PDB file of C-alpha atoms in Angstrom:
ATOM      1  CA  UNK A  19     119.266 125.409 134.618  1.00 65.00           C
ATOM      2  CA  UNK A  20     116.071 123.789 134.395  1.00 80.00           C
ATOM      3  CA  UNK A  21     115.566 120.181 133.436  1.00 88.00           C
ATOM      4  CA  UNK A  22     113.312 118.423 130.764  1.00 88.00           C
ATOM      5  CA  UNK A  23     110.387 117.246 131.690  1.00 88.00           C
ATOM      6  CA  UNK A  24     108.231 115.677 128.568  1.00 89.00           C
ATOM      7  CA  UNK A  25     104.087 116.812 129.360  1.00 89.00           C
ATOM      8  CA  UNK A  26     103.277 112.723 127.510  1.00 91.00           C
ATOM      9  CA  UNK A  27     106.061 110.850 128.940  1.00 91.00           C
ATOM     10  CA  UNK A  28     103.115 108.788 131.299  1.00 93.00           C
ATOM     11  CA  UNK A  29     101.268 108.629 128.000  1.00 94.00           C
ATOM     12  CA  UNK A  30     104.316 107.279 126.589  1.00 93.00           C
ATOM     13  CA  UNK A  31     105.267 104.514 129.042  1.00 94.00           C
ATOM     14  CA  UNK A  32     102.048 103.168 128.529  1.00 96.00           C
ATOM     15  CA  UNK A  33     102.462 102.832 125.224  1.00 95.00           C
ATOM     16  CA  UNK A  34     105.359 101.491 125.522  1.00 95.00           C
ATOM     17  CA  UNK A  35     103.998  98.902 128.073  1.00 96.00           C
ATOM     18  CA  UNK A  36     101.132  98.161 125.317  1.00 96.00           C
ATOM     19  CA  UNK A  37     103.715  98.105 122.327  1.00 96.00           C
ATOM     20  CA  UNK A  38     105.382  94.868 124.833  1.00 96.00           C
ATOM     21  CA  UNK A  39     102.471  93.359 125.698  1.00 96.00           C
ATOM     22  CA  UNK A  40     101.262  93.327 122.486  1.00 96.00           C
ATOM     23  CA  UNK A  41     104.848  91.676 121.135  1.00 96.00           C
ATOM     24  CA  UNK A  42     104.975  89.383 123.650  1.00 97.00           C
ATOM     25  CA  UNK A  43     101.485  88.110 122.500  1.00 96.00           C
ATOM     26  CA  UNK A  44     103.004  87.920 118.939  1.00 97.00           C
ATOM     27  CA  UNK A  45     105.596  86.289 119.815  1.00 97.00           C
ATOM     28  CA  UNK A  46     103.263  83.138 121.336  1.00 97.00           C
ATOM     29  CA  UNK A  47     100.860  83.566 118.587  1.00 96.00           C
ATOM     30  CA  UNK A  48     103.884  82.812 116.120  1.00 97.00           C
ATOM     31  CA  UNK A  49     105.649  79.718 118.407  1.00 97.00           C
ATOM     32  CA  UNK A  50     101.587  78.252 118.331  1.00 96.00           C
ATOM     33  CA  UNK A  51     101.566  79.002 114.658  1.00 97.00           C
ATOM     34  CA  UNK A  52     105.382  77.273 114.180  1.00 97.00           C
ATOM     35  CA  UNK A  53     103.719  74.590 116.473  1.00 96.00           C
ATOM     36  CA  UNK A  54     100.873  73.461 114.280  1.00 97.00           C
ATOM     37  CA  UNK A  55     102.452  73.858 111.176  1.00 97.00           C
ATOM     38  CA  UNK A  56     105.346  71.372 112.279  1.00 97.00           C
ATOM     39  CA  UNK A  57     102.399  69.219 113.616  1.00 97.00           C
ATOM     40  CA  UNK A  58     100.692  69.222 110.152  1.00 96.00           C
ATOM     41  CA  UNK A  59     104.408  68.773 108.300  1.00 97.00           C
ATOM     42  CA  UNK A  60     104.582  65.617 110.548  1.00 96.00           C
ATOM     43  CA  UNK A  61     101.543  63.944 109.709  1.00 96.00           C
ATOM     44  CA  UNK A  62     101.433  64.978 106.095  1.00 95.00           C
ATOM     45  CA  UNK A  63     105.095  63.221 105.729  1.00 96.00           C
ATOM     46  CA  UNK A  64     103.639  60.207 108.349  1.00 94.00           C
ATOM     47  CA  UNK A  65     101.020  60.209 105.548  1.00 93.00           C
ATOM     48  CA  UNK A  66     103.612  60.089 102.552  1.00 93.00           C
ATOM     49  CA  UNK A  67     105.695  57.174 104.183  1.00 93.00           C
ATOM     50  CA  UNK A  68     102.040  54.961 105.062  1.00 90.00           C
ATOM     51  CA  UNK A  69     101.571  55.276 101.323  1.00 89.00           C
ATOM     52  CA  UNK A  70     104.804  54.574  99.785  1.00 90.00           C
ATOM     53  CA  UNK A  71     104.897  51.702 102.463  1.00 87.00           C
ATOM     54  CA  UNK A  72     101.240  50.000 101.155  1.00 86.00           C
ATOM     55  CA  UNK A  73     103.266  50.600  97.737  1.00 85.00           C
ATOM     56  CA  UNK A  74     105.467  48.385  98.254  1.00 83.00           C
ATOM     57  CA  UNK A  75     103.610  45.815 100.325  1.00 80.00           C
ATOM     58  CA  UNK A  76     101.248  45.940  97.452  1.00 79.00           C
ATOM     59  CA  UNK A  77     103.942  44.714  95.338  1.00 82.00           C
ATOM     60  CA  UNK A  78     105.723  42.075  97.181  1.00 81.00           C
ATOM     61  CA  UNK A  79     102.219  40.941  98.100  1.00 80.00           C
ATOM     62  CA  UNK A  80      99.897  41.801 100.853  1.00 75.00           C
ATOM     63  CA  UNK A  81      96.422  40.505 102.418  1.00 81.00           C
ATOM     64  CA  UNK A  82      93.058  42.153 101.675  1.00 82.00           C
ATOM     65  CA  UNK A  83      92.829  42.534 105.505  1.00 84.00           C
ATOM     66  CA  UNK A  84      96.164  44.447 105.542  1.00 82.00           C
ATOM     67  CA  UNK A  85      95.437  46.920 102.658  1.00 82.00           C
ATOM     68  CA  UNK A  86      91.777  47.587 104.298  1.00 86.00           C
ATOM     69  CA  UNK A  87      93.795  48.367 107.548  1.00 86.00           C
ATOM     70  CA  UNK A  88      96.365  50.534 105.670  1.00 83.00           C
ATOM     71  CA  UNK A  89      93.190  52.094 103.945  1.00 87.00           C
ATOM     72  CA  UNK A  90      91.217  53.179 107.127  1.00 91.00           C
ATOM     73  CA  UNK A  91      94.472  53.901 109.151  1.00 90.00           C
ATOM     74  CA  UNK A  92      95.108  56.694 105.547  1.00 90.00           C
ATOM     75  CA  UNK A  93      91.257  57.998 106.107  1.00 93.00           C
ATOM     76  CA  UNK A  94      91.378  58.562 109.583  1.00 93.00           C
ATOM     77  CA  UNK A  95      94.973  60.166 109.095  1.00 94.00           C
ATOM     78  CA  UNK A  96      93.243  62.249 106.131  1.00 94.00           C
ATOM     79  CA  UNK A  97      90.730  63.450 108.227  1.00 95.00           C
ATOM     80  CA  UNK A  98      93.290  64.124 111.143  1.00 95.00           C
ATOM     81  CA  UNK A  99      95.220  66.515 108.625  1.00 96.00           C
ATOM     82  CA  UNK A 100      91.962  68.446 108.018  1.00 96.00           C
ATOM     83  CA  UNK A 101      91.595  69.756 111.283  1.00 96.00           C
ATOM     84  CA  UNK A 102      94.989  70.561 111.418  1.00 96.00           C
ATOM     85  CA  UNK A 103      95.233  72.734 108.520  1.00 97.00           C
ATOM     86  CA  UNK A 104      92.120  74.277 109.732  1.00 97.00           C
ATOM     87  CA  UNK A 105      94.191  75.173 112.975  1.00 96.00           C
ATOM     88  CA  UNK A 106      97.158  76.220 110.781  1.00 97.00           C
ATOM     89  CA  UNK A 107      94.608  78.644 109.277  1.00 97.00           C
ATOM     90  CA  UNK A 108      93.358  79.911 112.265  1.00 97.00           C
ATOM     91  CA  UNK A 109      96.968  80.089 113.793  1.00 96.00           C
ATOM     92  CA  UNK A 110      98.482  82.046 110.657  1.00 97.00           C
ATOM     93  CA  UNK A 111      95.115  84.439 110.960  1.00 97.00           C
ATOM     94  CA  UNK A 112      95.940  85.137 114.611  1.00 97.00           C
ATOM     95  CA  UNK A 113      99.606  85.696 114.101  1.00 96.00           C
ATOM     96  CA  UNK A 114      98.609  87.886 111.556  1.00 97.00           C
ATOM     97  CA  UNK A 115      95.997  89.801 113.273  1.00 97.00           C
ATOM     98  CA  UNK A 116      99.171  90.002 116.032  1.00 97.00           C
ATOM     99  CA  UNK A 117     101.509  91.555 113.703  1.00 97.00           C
ATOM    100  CA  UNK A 118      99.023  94.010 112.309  1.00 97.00           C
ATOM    101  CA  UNK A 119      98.303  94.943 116.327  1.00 96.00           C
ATOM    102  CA  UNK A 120     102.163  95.251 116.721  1.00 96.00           C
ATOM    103  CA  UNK A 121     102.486  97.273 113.705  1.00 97.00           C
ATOM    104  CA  UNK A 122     100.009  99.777 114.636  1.00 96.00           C
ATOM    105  CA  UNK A 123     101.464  99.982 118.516  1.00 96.00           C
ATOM    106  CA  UNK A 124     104.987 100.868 117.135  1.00 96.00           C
ATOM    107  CA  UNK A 125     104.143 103.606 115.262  1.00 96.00           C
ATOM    108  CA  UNK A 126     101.988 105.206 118.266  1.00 95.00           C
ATOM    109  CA  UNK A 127     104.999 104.803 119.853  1.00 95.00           C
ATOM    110  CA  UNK A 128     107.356 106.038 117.200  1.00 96.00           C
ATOM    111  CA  UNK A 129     104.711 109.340 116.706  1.00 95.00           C
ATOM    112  CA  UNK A 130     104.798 110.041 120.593  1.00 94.00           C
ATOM    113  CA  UNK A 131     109.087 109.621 120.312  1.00 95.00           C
ATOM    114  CA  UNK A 132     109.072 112.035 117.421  1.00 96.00           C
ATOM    115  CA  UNK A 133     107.021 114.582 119.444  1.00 95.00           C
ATOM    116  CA  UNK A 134     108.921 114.436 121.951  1.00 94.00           C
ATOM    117  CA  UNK A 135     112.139 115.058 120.185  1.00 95.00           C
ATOM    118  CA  UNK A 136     110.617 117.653 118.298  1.00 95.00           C
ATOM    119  CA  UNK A 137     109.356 119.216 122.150  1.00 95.00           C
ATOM    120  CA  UNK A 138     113.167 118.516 123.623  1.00 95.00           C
ATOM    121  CA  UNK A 139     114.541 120.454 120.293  1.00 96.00           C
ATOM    122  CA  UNK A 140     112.137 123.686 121.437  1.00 95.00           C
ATOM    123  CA  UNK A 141     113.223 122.842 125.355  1.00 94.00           C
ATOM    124  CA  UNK A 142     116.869 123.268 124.172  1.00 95.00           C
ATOM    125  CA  UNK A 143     116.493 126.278 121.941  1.00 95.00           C
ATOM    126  CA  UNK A 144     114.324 128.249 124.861  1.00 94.00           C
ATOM    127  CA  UNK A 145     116.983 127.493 127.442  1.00 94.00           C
ATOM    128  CA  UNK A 146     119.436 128.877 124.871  1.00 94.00           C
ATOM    129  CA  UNK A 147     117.801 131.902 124.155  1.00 95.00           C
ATOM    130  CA  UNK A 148     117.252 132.407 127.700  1.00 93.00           C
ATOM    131  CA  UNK A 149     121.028 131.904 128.433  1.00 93.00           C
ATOM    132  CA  UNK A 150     121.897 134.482 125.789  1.00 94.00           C
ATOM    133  CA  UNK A 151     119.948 137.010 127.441  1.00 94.00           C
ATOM    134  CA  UNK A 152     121.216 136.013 130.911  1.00 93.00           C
ATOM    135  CA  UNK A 153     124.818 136.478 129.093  1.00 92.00           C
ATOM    136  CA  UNK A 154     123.782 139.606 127.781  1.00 91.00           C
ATOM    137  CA  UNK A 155     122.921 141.158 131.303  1.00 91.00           C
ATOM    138  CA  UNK A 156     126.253 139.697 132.642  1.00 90.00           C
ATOM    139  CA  UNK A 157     128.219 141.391 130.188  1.00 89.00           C
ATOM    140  CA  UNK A 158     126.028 145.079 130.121  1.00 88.00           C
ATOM    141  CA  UNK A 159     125.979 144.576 133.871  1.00 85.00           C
ATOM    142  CA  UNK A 160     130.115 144.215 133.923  1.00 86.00           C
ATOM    143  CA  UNK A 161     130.551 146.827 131.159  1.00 82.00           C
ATOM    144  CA  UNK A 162     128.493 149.260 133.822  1.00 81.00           C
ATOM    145  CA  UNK A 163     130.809 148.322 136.585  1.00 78.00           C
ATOM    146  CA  UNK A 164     133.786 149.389 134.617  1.00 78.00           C
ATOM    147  CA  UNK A 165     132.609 152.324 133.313  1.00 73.00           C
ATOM    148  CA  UNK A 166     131.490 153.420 136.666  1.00 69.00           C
ATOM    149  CA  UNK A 167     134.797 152.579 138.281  1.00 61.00           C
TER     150      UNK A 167
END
């Protein structure tokens, strides 16, 4: 019997090589994205406590000098929180643009594992047909015998 060989299964591999590389750059472009947007959860809470802090400094009783300290110290954290939401933007866009990449690189490989079921299915139902008629000459080939006999 002859064995199955699929014409694409190079063509194949290397999608399936791409479909990994491609995931495994997801998967860093979602840990960077998971690490920025922890990084701008921490400052934006650091942020939260400074201000509720001056709040109740302010109320107890506090030096000009110490709320123009708290002030700049809130500015420069303000500004801080800018750039990282920028990079949380350009993180989530990246990710994105991975998972789109991914997306596309599964179903190339998906199309290219239908096709080859769909080429295995004709494989099988040639090598049956070609059985039958190897059957068939058994059987008229036996038949003969005993009739010649």
């Amino acid at each position: 019997m002859v064995s199955y060989i699929y014409r694409f299964e190079k063509v194949l591999t290397i999608r399936e090589q791409e479909k990994n590389e491609t995931e495994i750059a997801y998967k860093e472009s979602v840990r960077s994205f998971e690490e920025v947007a922890t990084k701008l959860y921490e400052l934006l809470k650091k942020k939260e406590d400074l201000i509720e802090f001056q709040q109740e400094r302010l109320a107890v009783g506090s030096s000009i000098e110490e709320v123009h300290h708290y002030a700049r110290f809130i500015d420069s954290l303000e500004k801080t929180i800018a750039d990282v939401q920028q990079k949380v933007v350009q993180a989530r866009a990246k990710m994105n643009w991975h998972e789109e990449k991914l997306l596309e690189k599964n179903l190339e490989v998906r199309k290219f594992e239908k096709m080859r079921e769909k080429d295995f299915k004709v494989f099988q139902q040639e090598q049956d047909r070609i059985e039958g008629i190897f059957l068939d000459e058994i059987s008229s080939l036996t038949y003969n015998k005993r009739e010649i006999r």
